[in-house]
Tab-separated table of C-alpha atoms in Angstrom:
chain	number	residue	atom	x	y	z
A	1	MET	CA	0.258	-0.391	-0.146
A	2	SER	CA	0.650	3.046	-0.602
A	3	GLU	CA	2.542	5.776	2.136
A	4	TYR	CA	1.086	9.307	2.942
A	5	THR	CA	1.913	11.534	5.302
A	6	PHE	CA	0.474	15.175	5.308
A	7	ASN	CA	2.892	17.977	7.516
A	8	ALA	CA	-0.315	20.158	10.199
A	9	GLU	CA	0.006	22.771	12.683
A	10	LEU	CA	-2.183	23.224	15.387
A	11	ARG	CA	-4.713	26.404	14.736
A	12	SER	CA	-6.717	28.711	17.421
A	13	ASP	CA	-8.044	31.152	15.290
A	14	MET	CA	-12.544	30.057	14.603
A	15	GLY	CA	-14.862	31.434	12.044
A	16	LYS	CA	-15.213	31.493	8.910
A	17	GLY	CA	-13.295	34.739	8.148
A	18	ALA	CA	-9.766	32.555	9.925
A	19	SER	CA	-10.597	30.459	7.498
A	20	ARG	CA	-11.225	32.491	4.583
A	21	ARG	CA	-7.799	34.418	5.532
A	22	LEU	CA	-5.744	31.208	5.913
A	23	ARG	CA	-6.576	30.348	2.906
A	24	ARG	CA	-5.993	33.510	1.054
A	25	GLU	CA	-3.096	34.678	2.706
A	26	ALA	CA	-1.329	31.394	3.964
A	27	ASP	CA	-2.408	28.911	1.114
A	28	GLN	CA	-4.000	26.746	4.387
A	29	ILE	CA	-6.736	24.559	4.086
A	30	PRO	CA	-8.210	24.468	7.454
A	31	ALA	CA	-9.362	21.122	8.709
A	32	ILE	CA	-9.825	18.750	11.941
A	33	VAL	CA	-8.701	15.447	12.509
A	34	TYR	CA	-11.076	14.082	15.085
A	35	GLY	CA	-11.754	9.964	16.230
A	36	GLY	CA	-10.868	7.903	18.330
A	37	LYS	CA	-10.362	8.550	22.060
A	38	GLU	CA	-9.128	11.497	21.462
A	39	GLU	CA	-10.266	15.318	20.819
A	40	PRO	CA	-11.102	16.785	18.071
A	41	LYS	CA	-7.781	19.013	17.170
A	42	SER	CA	-8.883	21.866	14.140
A	43	ILE	CA	-5.018	22.151	12.308
A	44	SER	CA	-4.418	23.518	9.163
A	45	LEU	CA	-2.700	21.769	6.120
A	46	ASN	CA	0.200	22.826	3.072
A	47	HIS	CA	-2.029	23.525	-0.082
A	48	ASN	CA	-0.283	22.686	-2.761
A	49	GLN	CA	1.339	19.014	-0.904
A	50	ILE	CA	-2.081	18.794	-0.034
A	51	ILE	CA	-3.722	19.661	-3.740
A	52	ASN	CA	-1.301	16.695	-4.987
A	53	MET	CA	-1.591	14.163	-3.152
A	54	LEU	CA	-5.033	14.051	-4.375
A	55	ASP	CA	-4.014	13.695	-7.376
A	56	GLU	CA	-3.007	9.801	-7.111
A	57	GLU	CA	-5.541	7.365	-6.780
A	58	ALA	CA	-4.657	5.468	-3.898
A	59	VAL	CA	-4.357	8.716	-0.774
A	60	TYR	CA	-8.061	7.909	-0.839
A	61	SER	CA	-7.789	4.324	0.727
A	62	SER	CA	-4.682	4.750	2.197
A	63	ILE	CA	-4.256	5.480	5.807
A	64	ILE	CA	-1.166	8.585	6.004
A	65	LYS	CA	0.410	9.681	8.635
A	66	LEU	CA	-0.299	13.041	10.257
A	67	ASP	CA	2.108	14.927	11.329
A	68	ILE	CA	1.253	17.482	14.090
A	69	ALA	CA	4.278	19.441	15.067
A	70	GLY	CA	6.029	16.201	15.555
A	71	LYS	CA	4.193	14.135	17.090
A	72	VAL	CA	1.848	11.998	14.696
A	73	GLU	CA	-1.199	10.608	14.177
A	74	GLU	CA	-2.485	7.198	11.133
A	75	VAL	CA	-5.960	8.663	9.375
A	76	VAL	CA	-8.300	7.840	6.550
A	77	ILE	CA	-9.379	10.934	4.315
A	78	LYS	CA	-13.490	11.384	5.260
A	79	ASP	CA	-14.978	14.554	3.969
A	80	ILE	CA	-12.900	17.252	1.487
A	81	GLN	CA	-14.544	20.193	0.186
A	82	ARG	CA	-13.769	21.612	-3.076
A	83	HIS	CA	-14.061	24.486	-4.554
A	84	ALA	CA	-16.601	25.359	-6.788
A	85	TYR	CA	-14.424	25.462	-10.331
A	86	LYS	CA	-10.694	26.670	-9.009
A	87	PRO	CA	-9.255	23.573	-8.437
A	88	LYS	CA	-8.508	24.585	-5.013
A	89	VAL	CA	-9.529	22.558	-2.019
A	90	LEU	CA	-11.191	24.008	1.129
A	91	HIS	CA	-11.589	22.280	3.592
A	92	MET	CA	-10.657	18.729	5.393
A	93	ASP	CA	-12.358	15.768	7.899
A	94	LEU	CA	-9.950	13.220	8.615
A	95	LYS	CA	-10.330	10.630	10.807
A	96	ARG	CA	-8.411	8.713	13.183
A	97	ILE	CA	-8.213	5.133	12.963
A	98	VAL	CA	-8.021	2.025	15.906
A	99	ARG	CA	-4.606	-0.409	14.996
A	100	GLY	CA	-6.867	-3.551	16.004
A	101	GLU	CA	-10.516	-1.838	15.607
A	102	ILE	CA	-12.940	-1.916	12.250
A	103	MET	CA	-12.754	1.211	10.522
A	104	ASN	CA	-14.832	1.936	7.176
A	105	ALA	CA	-13.320	3.657	3.756
A	106	ASN	CA	-13.975	4.291	0.483
A	107	VAL	CA	-12.070	2.117	-1.659
A	108	ALA	CA	-11.614	2.923	-5.454
A	109	LEU	CA	-13.072	0.421	-7.913
A	110	HIS	CA	-9.804	-0.843	-11.036
A	111	PHE	CA	-12.172	-2.428	-13.800
A	112	ILE	CA	-10.308	-5.333	-15.990
A	113	ASN	CA	-10.782	-7.647	-18.910
A	114	GLU	CA	-13.295	-4.777	-20.398
A	115	LYS	CA	-11.634	-5.346	-23.840
A	116	SER	CA	-11.670	-9.316	-24.209
A	117	ALA	CA	-15.833	-8.984	-22.698
A	118	PRO	CA	-17.573	-11.140	-25.061
A	119	GLY	CA	-20.080	-8.054	-24.464
A	120	VAL	CA	-17.444	-5.793	-26.398
A	121	LYS	CA	-16.482	-7.958	-29.191
A	122	ALA	CA	-19.989	-8.010	-30.083
A	123	GLY	CA	-20.522	-3.870	-29.995
A	124	GLY	CA	-21.651	-3.657	-26.038
A	125	ILE	CA	-20.572	-0.174	-24.068
A	126	VAL	CA	-20.043	-0.405	-20.602
A	127	SER	CA	-21.779	0.732	-18.645
A	128	HIS	CA	-19.633	1.944	-14.517
A	129	GLN	CA	-22.370	2.815	-12.037
A	130	VAL	CA	-19.890	2.574	-9.333
A	131	THR	CA	-16.656	3.650	-9.344
A	132	SER	CA	-15.342	3.063	-5.788
A	133	VAL	CA	-17.229	1.874	-2.161
A	134	GLU	CA	-17.525	2.107	1.275
A	135	VAL	CA	-15.707	-0.586	3.128
A	136	ALA	CA	-15.366	-2.483	6.592
A	137	CYS	CA	-11.949	-3.599	8.416
A	138	ARG	CA	-9.296	-4.114	10.551
A	139	PRO	CA	-6.596	-1.706	9.452
A	140	ARG	CA	-3.901	-3.797	8.541
A	141	ASN	CA	-7.266	-5.039	5.540
A	142	LEU	CA	-7.616	-1.768	4.074
A	143	PRO	CA	-7.270	-2.819	0.207
A	144	GLU	CA	-6.026	-0.100	-1.826
A	145	TYR	CA	-8.289	-0.887	-4.622
A	146	ILE	CA	-10.708	-4.656	-5.565
A	147	GLU	CA	-10.125	-5.514	-8.729
A	148	VAL	CA	-14.287	-5.746	-11.104
A	149	ASP	CA	-13.658	-8.805	-13.980
A	150	LEU	CA	-15.783	-7.819	-16.772
A	151	GLY	CA	-14.043	-10.767	-18.616
A	152	ALA	CA	-16.984	-12.910	-18.871
A	153	LEU	CA	-19.824	-10.271	-19.069
A	154	GLU	CA	-22.708	-10.775	-22.013
A	155	ILE	CA	-24.456	-7.621	-23.372
A	156	GLY	CA	-27.172	-6.978	-21.287
A	157	GLU	CA	-26.063	-8.921	-18.251
A	158	THR	CA	-24.836	-6.566	-15.034
A	159	ILE	CA	-22.452	-7.635	-12.115
A	160	HIS	CA	-23.896	-6.348	-9.443
A	161	LEU	CA	-22.328	-5.641	-5.278
A	162	SER	CA	-22.150	-8.994	-4.282
A	163	ASP	CA	-20.071	-9.580	-7.519
A	164	LEU	CA	-16.974	-8.708	-5.931
A	165	LYS	CA	-14.435	-10.275	-5.128
A	166	LEU	CA	-13.729	-8.612	-1.436
A	167	PRO	CA	-10.445	-9.573	-0.031
A	168	GLU	CA	-10.451	-11.428	3.511
A	169	GLY	CA	-11.522	-9.301	7.010
A	170	VAL	CA	-13.067	-7.100	4.429
A	171	GLU	CA	-16.617	-6.659	4.357
A	172	LEU	CA	-19.110	-3.678	2.268
A	173	THR	CA	-21.080	-1.403	4.523
A	174	ALA	CA	-24.109	-1.111	1.430
A	175	LEU	CA	-24.440	-4.704	1.016
A	176	GLN	CA	-27.915	-5.042	2.957
A	177	GLY	CA	-30.880	-7.110	2.050
A	178	GLU	CA	-30.325	-8.166	-2.073
A	179	GLU	CA	-32.090	-3.756	-2.529
A	180	HIS	CA	-29.189	-2.581	-1.799
A	181	ASP	CA	-26.953	-5.286	-4.055
A	182	LEU	CA	-26.572	-1.913	-6.718
A	183	SER	CA	-25.113	-2.244	-10.303
A	184	VAL	CA	-21.685	-1.754	-9.995
A	185	ALA	CA	-21.414	-2.243	-14.035
A	186	ASN	CA	-22.991	-4.257	-17.463
A	187	ILE	CA	-22.772	-4.018	-20.543
A	188	VAL	CA	-25.514	-2.307	-23.529
A	189	ARG	CA	-26.809	-2.087	-26.512
A	190	PRO	CA	-25.160	0.597	-28.442
A	191	SER	CA	-28.075	3.108	-28.674
A	192	GLY	CA	-28.597	2.954	-32.283
A	193	PRO	CA	-31.125	2.125	-35.268
A	194	SER	CA	-31.671	-1.944	-35.398
A	195	GLU	CA	-31.130	-3.909	-38.112
A	196	ASP	CA	-35.352	-3.740	-38.909
A	197	GLU	CA	-35.363	0.466	-37.937
A	198	GLU	CA	-32.003	0.431	-41.288
A	199	ALA	CA	-34.289	-1.313	-43.465
A	200	GLU	CA	-36.893	1.096	-42.652
A	201	ALA	CA	-34.622	3.747	-43.727
A	202	GLU	CA	-33.931	2.459	-46.613
A	203	ALA	CA	-36.564	1.572	-47.766
A	204	GLU	CA	-38.000	4.418	-47.069
A	205	ALA	CA	-35.287	6.560	-48.926
A	206	ALA	CA	-35.781	4.744	-51.843
A	207	ASP	CA	-39.287	5.800	-52.223
A	208	GLU	CA	-38.461	9.502	-51.759
A	209	ALA	CA	-35.725	9.667	-54.039
A	210	ALA	CA	-38.279	7.491	-56.407
A	211	ALA	CA	-40.632	10.873	-56.168
A	212	GLU	CA	-38.182	13.207	-56.428
A	213	VAL	CA	-37.568	11.841	-60.070
A	214	PRO	CA	-39.104	14.648	-62.690
A	215	ALA	CA	-41.708	13.497	-63.910
A	216	SER	CA	-40.398	13.539	-67.735
A	217	GLU	CA	-37.907	11.461	-66.920
A	218	GLN	CA	-40.527	8.931	-65.732
A	219	LYS	CA	-43.314	9.348	-68.900
A	220	GLY	CA	-39.823	8.308	-70.856
A	221	ASP	CA	-39.636	5.691	-68.949
A	222	ASP	CA	-43.113	4.586	-69.492
A	223	GLU	CA	-42.843	5.022	-73.525
A	224	ALA	CA	-40.137	3.596	-73.407
A	225	GLY	CA	-41.672	0.609	-71.851
A	226	GLU	CA	-43.890	0.671	-74.902
A	227	ASP	CA	-41.992	0.178	-77.728
A	228	LYS	CA	-40.307	-2.189	-76.815
A	229	GLU	CA	-43.718	-3.893	-75.732
């Protein structure tokens, strides 16, 4: 599993105004770390360091070392508030983990063997309904990602949450009864016209082309036919 370290500082200046100044003047991200036996802490993170790490998919499902003035805690990312259109992070929630206890975390799905799927070879299109899932496990069992094998999928077939092959010690938090067995991916037919629709369209085009032939040419053809008789 990839390893990440967030360098943080404690902050005592609270409120919306303080957070805006932190972001604007110091290029820092206001954040909070909570969970475990300790009290929540308000911290600030270096925006440039964090924004670069957030480009890596693995950071969202990794145990992160949070270094607050030399004291290191283990956390996972629970929530990120981003600017509506600028590449900026406005706030982050980090949750402490406790070794040996069950934790929840989001894990990315990696779809494999799409091109070799029979449904794709037959002209179908792969549709992804879910790209990450929340899992419950002990910290040592947290996977970086979960593979979804589409290699046997035909057109019209679907892979559901219950079909995922999970690593040992990992469970899906969303899978609680059949009504929660959501679709993860399927292969659908292209949205173009069917063979019957194409045939009808060709027939209509031929009729329209015949209707556009000038009457004089049609008469000439008729007369030519009479001469032959």
